[in-house]
CSV table of C-alpha atoms in Angstrom, one decimal:
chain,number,residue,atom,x,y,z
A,1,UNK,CA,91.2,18.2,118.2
A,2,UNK,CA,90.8,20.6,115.2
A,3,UNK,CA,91.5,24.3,115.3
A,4,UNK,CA,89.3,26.6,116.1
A,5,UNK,CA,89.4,29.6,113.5
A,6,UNK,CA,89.2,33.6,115.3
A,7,UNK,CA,87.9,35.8,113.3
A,8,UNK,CA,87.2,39.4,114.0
A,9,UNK,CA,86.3,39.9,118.0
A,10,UNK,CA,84.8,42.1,118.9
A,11,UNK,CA,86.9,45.5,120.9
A,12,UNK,CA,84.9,46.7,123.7
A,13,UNK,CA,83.6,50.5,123.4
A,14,UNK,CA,85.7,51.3,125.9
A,15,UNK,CA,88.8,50.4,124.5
A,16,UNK,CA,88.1,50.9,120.7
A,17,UNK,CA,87.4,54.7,122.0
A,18,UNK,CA,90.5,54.7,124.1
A,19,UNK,CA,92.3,54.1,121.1
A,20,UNK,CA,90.8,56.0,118.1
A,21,UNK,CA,94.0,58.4,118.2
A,22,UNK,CA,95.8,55.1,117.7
A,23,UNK,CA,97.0,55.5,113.8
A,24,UNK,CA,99.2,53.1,112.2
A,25,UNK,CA,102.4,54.6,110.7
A,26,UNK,CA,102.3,55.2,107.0
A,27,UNK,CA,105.3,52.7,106.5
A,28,UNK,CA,103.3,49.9,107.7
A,29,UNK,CA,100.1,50.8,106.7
A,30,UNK,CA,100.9,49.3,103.3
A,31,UNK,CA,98.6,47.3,101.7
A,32,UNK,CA,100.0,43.6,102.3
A,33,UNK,CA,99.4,39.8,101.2
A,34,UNK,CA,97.0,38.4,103.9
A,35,UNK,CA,98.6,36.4,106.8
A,36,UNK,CA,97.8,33.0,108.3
A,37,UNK,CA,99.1,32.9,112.0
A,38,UNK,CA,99.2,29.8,113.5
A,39,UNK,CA,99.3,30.1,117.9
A,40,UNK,CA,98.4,27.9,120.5
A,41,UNK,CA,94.9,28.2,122.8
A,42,UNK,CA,96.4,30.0,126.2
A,43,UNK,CA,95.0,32.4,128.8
A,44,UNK,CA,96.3,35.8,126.5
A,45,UNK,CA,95.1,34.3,123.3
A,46,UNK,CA,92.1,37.0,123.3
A,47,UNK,CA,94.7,39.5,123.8
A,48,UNK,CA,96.7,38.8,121.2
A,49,UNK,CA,93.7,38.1,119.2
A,50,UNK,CA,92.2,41.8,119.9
A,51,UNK,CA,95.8,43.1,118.8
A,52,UNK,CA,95.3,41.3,115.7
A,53,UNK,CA,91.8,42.7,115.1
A,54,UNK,CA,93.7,46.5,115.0
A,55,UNK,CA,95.9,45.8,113.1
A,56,UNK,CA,93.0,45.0,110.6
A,57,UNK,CA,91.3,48.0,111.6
A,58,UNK,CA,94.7,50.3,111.5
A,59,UNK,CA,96.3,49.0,108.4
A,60,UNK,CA,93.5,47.4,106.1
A,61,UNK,CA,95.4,44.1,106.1
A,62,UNK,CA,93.7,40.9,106.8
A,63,UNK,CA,95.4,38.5,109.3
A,64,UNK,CA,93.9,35.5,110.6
A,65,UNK,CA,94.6,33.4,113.5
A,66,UNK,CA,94.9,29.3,113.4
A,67,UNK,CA,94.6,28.2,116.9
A,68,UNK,CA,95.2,24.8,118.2
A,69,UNK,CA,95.6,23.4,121.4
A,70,UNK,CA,99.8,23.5,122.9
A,71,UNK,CA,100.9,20.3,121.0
A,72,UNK,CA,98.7,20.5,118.5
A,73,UNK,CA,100.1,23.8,117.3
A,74,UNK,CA,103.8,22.6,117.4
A,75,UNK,CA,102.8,19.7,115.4
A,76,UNK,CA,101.4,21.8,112.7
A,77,UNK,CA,104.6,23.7,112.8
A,78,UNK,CA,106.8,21.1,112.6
A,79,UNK,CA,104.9,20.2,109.8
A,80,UNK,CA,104.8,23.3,107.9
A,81,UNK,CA,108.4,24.0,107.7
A,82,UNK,CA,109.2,20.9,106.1
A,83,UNK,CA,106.9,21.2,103.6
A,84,UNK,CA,107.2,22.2,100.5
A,85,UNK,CA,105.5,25.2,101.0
A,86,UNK,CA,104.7,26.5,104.5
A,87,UNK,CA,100.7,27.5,105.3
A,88,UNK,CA,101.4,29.7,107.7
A,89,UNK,CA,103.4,32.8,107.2
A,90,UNK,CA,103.9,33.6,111.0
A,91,UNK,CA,104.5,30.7,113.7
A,92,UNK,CA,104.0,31.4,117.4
A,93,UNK,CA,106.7,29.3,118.8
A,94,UNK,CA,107.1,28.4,122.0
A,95,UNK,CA,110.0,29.3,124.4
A,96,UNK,CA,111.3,26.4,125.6
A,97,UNK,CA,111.1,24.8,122.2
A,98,UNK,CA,112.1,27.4,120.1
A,99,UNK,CA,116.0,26.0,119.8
A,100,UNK,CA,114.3,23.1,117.3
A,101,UNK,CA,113.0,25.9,115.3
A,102,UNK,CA,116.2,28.1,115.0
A,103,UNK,CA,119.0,25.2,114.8
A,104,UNK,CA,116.6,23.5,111.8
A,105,UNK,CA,117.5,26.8,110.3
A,106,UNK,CA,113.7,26.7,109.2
A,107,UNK,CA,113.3,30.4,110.2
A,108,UNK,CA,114.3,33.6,108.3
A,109,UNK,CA,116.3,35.5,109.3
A,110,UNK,CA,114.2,39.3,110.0
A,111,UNK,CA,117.1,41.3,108.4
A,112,UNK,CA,117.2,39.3,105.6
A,113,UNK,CA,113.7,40.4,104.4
A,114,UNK,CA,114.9,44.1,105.4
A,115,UNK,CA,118.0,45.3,105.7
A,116,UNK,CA,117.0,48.1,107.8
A,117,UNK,CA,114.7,46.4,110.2
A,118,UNK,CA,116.0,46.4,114.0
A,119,UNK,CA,114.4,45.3,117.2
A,120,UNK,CA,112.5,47.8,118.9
A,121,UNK,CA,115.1,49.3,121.5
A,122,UNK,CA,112.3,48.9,124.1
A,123,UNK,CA,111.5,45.0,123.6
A,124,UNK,CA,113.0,42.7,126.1
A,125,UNK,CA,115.1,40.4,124.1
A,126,UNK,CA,114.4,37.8,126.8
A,127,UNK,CA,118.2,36.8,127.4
A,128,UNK,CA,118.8,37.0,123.8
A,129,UNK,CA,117.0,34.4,122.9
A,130,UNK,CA,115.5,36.1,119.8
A,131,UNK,CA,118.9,36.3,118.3
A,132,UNK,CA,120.6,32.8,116.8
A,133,UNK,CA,124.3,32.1,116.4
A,134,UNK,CA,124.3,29.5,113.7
A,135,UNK,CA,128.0,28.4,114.0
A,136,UNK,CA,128.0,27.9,117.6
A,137,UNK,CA,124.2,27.0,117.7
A,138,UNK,CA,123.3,29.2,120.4
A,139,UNK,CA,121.5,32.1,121.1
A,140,UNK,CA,123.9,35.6,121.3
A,141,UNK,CA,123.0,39.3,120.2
A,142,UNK,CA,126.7,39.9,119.1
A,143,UNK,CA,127.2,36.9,117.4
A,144,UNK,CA,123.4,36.3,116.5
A,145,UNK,CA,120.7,36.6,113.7
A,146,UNK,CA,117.5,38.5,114.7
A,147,UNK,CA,114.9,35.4,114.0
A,148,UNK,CA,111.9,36.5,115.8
A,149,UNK,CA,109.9,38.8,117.6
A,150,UNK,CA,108.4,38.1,121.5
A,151,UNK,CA,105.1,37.8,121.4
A,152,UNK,CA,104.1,36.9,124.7
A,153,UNK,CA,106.2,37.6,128.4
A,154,UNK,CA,105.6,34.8,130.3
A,155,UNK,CA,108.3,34.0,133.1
A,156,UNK,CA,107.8,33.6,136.8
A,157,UNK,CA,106.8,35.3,139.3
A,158,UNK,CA,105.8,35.1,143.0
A,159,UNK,CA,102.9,35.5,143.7
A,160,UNK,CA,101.9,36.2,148.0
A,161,UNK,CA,99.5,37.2,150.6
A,162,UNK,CA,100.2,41.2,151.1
A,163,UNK,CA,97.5,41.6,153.6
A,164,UNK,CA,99.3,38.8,155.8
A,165,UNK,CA,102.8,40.5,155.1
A,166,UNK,CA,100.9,44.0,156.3
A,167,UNK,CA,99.3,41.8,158.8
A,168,UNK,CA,102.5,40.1,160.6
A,169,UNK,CA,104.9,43.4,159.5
A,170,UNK,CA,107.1,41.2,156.7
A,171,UNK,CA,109.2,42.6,154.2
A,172,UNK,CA,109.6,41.9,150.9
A,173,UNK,CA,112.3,39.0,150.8
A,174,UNK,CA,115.7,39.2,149.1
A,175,UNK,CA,117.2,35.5,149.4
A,176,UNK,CA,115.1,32.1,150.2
A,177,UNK,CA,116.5,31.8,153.3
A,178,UNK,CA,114.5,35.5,154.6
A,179,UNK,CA,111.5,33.6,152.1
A,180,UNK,CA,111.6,30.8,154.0
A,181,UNK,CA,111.0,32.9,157.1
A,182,UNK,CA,108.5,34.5,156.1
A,183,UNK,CA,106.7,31.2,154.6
A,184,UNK,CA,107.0,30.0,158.3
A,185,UNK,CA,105.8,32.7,160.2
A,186,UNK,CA,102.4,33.0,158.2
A,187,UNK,CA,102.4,28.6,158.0
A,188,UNK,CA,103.1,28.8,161.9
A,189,UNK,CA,100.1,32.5,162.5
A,190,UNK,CA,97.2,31.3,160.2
A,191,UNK,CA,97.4,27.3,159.7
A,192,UNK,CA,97.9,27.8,156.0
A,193,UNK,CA,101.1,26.4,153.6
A,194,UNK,CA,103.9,28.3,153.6
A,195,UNK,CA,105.2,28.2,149.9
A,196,UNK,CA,103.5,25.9,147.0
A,197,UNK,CA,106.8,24.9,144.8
A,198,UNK,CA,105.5,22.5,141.5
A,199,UNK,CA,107.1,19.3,142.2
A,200,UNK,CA,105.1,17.0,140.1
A,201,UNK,CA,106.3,15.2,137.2
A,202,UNK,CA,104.7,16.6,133.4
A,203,UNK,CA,106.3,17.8,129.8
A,204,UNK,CA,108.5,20.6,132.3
A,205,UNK,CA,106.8,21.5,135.4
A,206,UNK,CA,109.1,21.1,138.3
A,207,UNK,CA,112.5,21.9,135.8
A,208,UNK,CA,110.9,25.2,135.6
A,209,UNK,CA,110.4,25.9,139.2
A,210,UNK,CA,114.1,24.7,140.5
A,211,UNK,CA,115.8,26.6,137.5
A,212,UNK,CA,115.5,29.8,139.6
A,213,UNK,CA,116.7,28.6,142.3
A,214,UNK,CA,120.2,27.1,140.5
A,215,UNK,CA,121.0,30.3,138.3
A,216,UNK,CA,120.7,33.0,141.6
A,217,UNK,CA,122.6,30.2,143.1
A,218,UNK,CA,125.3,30.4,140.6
A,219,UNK,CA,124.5,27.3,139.2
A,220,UNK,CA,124.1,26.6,135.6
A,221,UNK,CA,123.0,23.6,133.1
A,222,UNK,CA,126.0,24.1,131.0
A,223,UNK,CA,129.4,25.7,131.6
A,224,UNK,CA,129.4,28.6,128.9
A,225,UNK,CA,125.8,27.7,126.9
A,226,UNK,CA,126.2,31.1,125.4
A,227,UNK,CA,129.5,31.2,123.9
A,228,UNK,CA,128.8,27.4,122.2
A,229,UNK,CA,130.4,25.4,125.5
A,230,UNK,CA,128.4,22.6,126.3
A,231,UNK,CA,130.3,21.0,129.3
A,232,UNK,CA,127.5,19.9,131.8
A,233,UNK,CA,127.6,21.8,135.0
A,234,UNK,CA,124.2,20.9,136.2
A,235,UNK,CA,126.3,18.6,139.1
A,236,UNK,CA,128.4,21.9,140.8
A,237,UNK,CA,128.5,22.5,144.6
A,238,UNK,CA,126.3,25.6,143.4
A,239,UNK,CA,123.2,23.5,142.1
A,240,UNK,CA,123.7,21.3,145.5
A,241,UNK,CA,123.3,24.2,147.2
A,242,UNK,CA,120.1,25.4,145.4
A,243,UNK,CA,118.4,21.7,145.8
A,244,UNK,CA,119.0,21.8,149.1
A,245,UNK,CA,117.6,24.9,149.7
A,246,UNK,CA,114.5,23.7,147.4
A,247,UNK,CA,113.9,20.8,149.6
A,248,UNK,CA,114.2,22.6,152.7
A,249,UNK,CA,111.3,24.7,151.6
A,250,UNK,CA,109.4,22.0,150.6
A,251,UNK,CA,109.6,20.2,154.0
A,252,UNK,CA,110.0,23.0,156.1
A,253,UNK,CA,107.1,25.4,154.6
A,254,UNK,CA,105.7,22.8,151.4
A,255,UNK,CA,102.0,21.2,151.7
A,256,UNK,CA,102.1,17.1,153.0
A,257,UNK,CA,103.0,15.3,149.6
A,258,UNK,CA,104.9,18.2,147.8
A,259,UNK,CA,106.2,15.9,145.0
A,260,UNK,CA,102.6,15.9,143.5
A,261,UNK,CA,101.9,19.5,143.3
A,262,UNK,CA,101.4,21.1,139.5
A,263,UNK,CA,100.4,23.9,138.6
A,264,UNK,CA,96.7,23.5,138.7
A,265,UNK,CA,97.0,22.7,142.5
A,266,UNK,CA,99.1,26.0,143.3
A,267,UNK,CA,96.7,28.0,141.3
A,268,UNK,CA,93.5,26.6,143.5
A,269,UNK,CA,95.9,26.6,146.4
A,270,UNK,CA,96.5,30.3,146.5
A,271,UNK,CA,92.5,31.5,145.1
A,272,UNK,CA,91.0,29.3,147.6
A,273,UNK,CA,93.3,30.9,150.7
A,274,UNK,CA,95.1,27.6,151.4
A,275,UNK,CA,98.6,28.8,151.0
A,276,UNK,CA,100.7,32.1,151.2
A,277,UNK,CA,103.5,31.7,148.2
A,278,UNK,CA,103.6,29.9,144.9
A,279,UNK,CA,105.9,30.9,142.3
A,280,UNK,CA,103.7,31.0,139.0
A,281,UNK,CA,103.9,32.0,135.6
A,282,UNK,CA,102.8,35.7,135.2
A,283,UNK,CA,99.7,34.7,133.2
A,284,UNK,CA,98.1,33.0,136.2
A,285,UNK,CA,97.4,36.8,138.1
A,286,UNK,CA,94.6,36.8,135.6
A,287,UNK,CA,93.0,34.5,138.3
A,288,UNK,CA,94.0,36.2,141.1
A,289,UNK,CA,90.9,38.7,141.3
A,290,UNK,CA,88.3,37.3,139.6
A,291,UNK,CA,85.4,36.9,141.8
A,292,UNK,CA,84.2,33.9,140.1
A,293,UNK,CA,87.3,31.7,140.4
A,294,UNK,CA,88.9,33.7,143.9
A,295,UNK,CA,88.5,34.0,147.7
A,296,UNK,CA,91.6,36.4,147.9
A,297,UNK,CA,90.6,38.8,145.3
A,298,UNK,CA,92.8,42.1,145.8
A,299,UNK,CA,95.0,40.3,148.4
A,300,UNK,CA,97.5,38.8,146.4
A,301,UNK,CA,100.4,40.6,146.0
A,302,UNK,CA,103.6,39.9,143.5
A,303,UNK,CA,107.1,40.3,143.2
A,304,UNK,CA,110.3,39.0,141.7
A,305,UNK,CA,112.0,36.4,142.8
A,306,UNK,CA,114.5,35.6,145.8
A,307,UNK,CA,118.4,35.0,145.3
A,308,UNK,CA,121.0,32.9,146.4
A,309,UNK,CA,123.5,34.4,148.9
A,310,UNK,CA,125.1,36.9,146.6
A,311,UNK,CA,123.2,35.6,143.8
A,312,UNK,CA,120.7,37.7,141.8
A,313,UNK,CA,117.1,36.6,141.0
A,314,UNK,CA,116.7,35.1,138.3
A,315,UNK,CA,113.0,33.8,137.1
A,316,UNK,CA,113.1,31.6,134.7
A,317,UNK,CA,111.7,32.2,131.2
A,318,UNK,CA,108.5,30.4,129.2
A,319,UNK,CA,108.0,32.8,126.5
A,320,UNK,CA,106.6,32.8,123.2
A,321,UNK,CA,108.0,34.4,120.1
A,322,UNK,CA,107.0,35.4,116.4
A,323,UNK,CA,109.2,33.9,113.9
A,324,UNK,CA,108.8,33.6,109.9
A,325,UNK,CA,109.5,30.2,108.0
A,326,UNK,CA,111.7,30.7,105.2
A,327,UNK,CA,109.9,28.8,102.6
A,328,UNK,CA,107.1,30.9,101.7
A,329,UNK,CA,107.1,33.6,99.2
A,330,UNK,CA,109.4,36.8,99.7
A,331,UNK,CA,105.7,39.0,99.0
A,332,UNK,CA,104.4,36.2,102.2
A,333,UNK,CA,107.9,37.4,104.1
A,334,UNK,CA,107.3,40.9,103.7
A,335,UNK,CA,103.4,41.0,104.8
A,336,UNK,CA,104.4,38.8,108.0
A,337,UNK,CA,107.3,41.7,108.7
A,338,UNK,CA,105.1,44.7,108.5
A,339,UNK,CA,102.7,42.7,111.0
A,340,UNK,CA,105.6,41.8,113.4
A,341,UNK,CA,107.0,45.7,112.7
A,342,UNK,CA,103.7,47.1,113.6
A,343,UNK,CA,103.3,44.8,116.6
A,344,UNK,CA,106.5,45.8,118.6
A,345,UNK,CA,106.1,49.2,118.1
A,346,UNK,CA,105.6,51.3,121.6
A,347,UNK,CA,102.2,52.5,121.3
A,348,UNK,CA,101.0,48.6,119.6
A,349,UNK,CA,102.4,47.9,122.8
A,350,UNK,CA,100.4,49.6,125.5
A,351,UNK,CA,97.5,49.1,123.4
A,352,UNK,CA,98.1,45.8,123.4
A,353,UNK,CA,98.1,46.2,127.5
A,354,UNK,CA,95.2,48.0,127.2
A,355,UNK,CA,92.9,45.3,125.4
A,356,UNK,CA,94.1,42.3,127.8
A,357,UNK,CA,97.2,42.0,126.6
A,358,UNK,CA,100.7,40.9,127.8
A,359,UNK,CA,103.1,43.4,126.4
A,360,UNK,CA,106.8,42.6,125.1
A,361,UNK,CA,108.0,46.6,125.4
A,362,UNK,CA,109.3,48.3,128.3
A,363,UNK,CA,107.1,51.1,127.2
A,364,UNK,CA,103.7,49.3,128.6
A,365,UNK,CA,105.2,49.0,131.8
A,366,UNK,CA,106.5,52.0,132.2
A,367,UNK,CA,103.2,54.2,131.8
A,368,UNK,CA,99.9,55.4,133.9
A,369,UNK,CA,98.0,51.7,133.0
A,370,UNK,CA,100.6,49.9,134.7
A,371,UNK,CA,100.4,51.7,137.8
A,372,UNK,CA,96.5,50.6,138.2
A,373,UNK,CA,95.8,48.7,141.2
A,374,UNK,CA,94.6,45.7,139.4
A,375,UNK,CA,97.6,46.0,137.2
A,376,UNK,CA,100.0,46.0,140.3
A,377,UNK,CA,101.9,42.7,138.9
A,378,UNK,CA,103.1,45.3,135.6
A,379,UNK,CA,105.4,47.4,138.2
A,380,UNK,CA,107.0,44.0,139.1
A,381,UNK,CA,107.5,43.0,135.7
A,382,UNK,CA,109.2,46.1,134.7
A,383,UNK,CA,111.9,44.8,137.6
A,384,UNK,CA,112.0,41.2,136.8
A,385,UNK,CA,111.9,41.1,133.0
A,386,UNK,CA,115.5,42.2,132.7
A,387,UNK,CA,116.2,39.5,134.9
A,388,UNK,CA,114.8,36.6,133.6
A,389,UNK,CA,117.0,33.3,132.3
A,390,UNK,CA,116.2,31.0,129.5
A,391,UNK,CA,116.7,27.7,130.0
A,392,UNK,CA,118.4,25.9,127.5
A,393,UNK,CA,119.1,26.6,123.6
A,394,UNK,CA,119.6,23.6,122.3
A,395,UNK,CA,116.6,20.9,120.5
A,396,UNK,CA,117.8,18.5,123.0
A,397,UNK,CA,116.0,20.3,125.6
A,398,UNK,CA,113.1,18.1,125.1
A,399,UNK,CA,115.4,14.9,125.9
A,400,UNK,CA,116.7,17.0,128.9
A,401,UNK,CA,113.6,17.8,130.3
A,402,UNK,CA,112.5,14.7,130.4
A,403,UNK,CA,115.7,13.4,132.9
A,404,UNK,CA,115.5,16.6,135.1
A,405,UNK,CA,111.4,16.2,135.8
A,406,UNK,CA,112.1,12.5,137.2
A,407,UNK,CA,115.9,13.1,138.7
A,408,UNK,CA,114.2,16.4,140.8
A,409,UNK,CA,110.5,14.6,141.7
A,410,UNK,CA,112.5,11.7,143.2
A,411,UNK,CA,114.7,14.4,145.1
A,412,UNK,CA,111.7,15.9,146.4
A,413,UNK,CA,109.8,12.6,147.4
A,414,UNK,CA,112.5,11.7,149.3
A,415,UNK,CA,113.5,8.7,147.0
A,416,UNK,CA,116.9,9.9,146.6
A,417,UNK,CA,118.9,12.3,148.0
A,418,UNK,CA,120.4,16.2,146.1
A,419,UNK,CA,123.1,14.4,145.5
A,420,UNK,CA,122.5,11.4,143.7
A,421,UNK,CA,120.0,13.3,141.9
A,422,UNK,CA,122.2,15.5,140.3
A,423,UNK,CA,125.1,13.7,139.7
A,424,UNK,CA,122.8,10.9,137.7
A,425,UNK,CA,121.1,13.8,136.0
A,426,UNK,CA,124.6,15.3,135.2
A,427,UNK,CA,125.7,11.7,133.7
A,428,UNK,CA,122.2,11.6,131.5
A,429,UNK,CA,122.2,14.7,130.2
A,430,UNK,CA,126.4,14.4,129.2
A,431,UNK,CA,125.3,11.1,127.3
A,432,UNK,CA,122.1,13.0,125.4
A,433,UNK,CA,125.0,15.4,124.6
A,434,UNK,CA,127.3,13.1,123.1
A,435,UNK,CA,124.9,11.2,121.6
A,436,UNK,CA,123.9,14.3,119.5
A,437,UNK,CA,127.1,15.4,118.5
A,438,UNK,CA,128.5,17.7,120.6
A,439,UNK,CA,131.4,18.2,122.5
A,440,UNK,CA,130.9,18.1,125.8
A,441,UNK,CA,132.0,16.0,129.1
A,442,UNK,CA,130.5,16.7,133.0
A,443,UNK,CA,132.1,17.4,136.3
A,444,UNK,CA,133.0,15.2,139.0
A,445,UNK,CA,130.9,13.5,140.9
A,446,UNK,CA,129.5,15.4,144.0
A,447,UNK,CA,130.0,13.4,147.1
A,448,UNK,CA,127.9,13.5,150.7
């Protein structure tokens, strides 16, 4: 497939009026070089792509969007930094790839364009992950570069039936154990599923849903990723604890066959009334009300999610962030800056919220617009966002993704058991590690 070029959309009445006292500040409303973003097709591309409109409208600069579909787009990054010369002047990279992208050392550094240019205080940095250490190839804000800007929040979230928790009296849960209870009760009062966990095999589907559950556990892929120690830790009694927990769900409270369930199937799950938990990325609330796609509109309810026994939650992150390639022109760096400057600011921010957007700032969650009832998942994001774990930082997340979709599937369809899953997933991803360069090792074997 080709891209599909956005040019100006259209801004509802509504909002365009909502936002006429919305000026620029002088600094960035500079006349700049015109910029070429390139950004994957997604459910908050028309947000994003209305933000982009005002900052036409605002500044008088002309920025236009290249959108491809999810590979397609990383492709035409991957190509652009090695070129001589990149086309694009700001790439939308993804968060669970991003590591290529900062340890190919193809992005500038922000402060290197301006000395005096800082995060916003109010942007999540997402577990640091827009800050790069390139001695111990990791991603630290003390230690770190400022390479990019978020452009998009997506983590997850769990997503539930709040009439049927009004219904049976539930509370909100705190650990899996008390969300497993409550999965029963409404499984065991209305015939439905209990809790929709993605188990099916794809480029990171299931990875992404058992993350949470390891890192409240305790449990970690690495012993000290942060800090540059790469010893593999995904084998610890902590981990065995959180797959167990994972598969207990699945068999106590999961749908018949729970090692085929993606994403698409929790999704039509929940809208059709077939199930009473799924833990989703927040984009898919979008969904949630719309009368054309959903039989539950205003009953699904959201909040962060459960923890291990003295764990904290810990939802796991599939971001996207705004970096700049370093080889285009300094005038190219400097236009792409004043757009990324101009988008993190707070009130770009809950405008963004206000035209469909999903906002990187604190200050969109924390106003009037997030206390709407159809923007009740905003209050729950203000709680969770602070919370929320990356992965991995490393390129070889690819190759590691690939081991933990098949090791954790098999767990789940019964193939093998938690702990010959993770102590063969332990010994792959040690090998990947050594096999790339780095120092690293595993711990010992769990046994039954």
């Amino acid at each position: 497939m080709g891209f599909t070029p956005i040019t100006t959309r259209a801004i509802s009445f509504a909002v365009a009026a909502s936002l006429a006292v919305f000026a620029a500040p002088e600094s960035r409303a500079q006349t700049q070089d015109p910029i070429n973003i390139v950004i994957n097709q997604s459910p908050w591309l028309e947000g994003f792509a209305n933000i982009v409109d005002l900052y036409e409208e605002q500044t008088g600069n002309s920025a236009s969007l290249d959108v491809n579909p999810y590979a397609g787009s990383l492709e035409k990054q991957r190509n652009a930094v090695r070129a001589g010369e990149s086309e694009y002047d700001i790439l939308i990279v993804n968060g669970i790839f991003y590591p290529e992208m900062y340890q190919g050392g193809f992005l500038e550094p922000l402060t290197n364009i301006d000395p005096e240019f800082a995060l916003d205080p109010q942007v999540y940095t997402f577990d640091d992950t827009v800050y790069y250490d390139s001695e111990n190839k990791t991603v630290n804000a003390e230690t770190g570069d400022l390479l990019t800007i978020p452009v998009n929040p997506n983590i997850t979230m769990m997503f539930y039936r709040a009439d049927l928790y009004e219904k049976h009296g539930l509370e909100i849960p705190e650990t899996w154990e008390e969300l497993l209870a409550n999965a029963k009760a409404i499984q065991e009062a209305e015939g439905m599923v209990g809790m929709m966990q993605r188990a099916a095999r794809a480029t990171i589907s299931i990875s992404w849903d058992y993350w949470p559950y390891m890192n409240s556990y305790g449990g970690s892929l690495f012993r000290d990723e942060g800090n540059g120690d790469f010893f593999v830790t995904l084998n610890s009694p902590e981990a065995l604890e959180a797959l167990k927990m994972y598969l207990k769900i699945a068999e106590e409270a999961g749908p018949d066959n729970p090692a085929s369930m993606d994403q698409a199937t929790l999704i039509q799950y929940l809208v059709t009334g077939q199930a009473a938990h799924a833990i989703l990325p927040v984009a898919a609330q979008s969904q949630m009300d719309d009368p054309n796609k959903s039989a539950v509109v205003d009953k699904i309810g959201y909040m962060n999610l459960p923890a291990g026994p003295g764990g904290e939650p810990a939802p796991a992150i599939g971001h996207w962030l705004g970096g700049i390639p370093k080889n285009i022109p300094d005038s190219r760096k400097q236009a792409a800056l004043a757009f990324l400057d101009w988008f993190q600011q707070p009130e770009t921010q809950v405008a963004y919220a206000e035209m469909g957007g999903s906002p990187v700032s604190a200050a969109a969650y924390e106003g009037d617009f997030a206390e709407q009832p159809e923007n009740r998942y905003m209050p729950v994001m203000r709680e969770a966002l602070p919370t929320a774990r990356r992965m991995w930082t490393i390129p070889e997340g690819a190759e590691i993704v690939a081991v933990t979709e098949v090791g954790l599937n098999r767990a789940v369809a019964g193939e093998i058991g938690p702990v010959e899953a993770l102590n063969s997933m332990a010994a792959e991803i040690e090998k990947i590690m050594q096999d790339a360069g780095y120092e690293t090792g595993r711990l010992p074997d769990l046994t039954d």
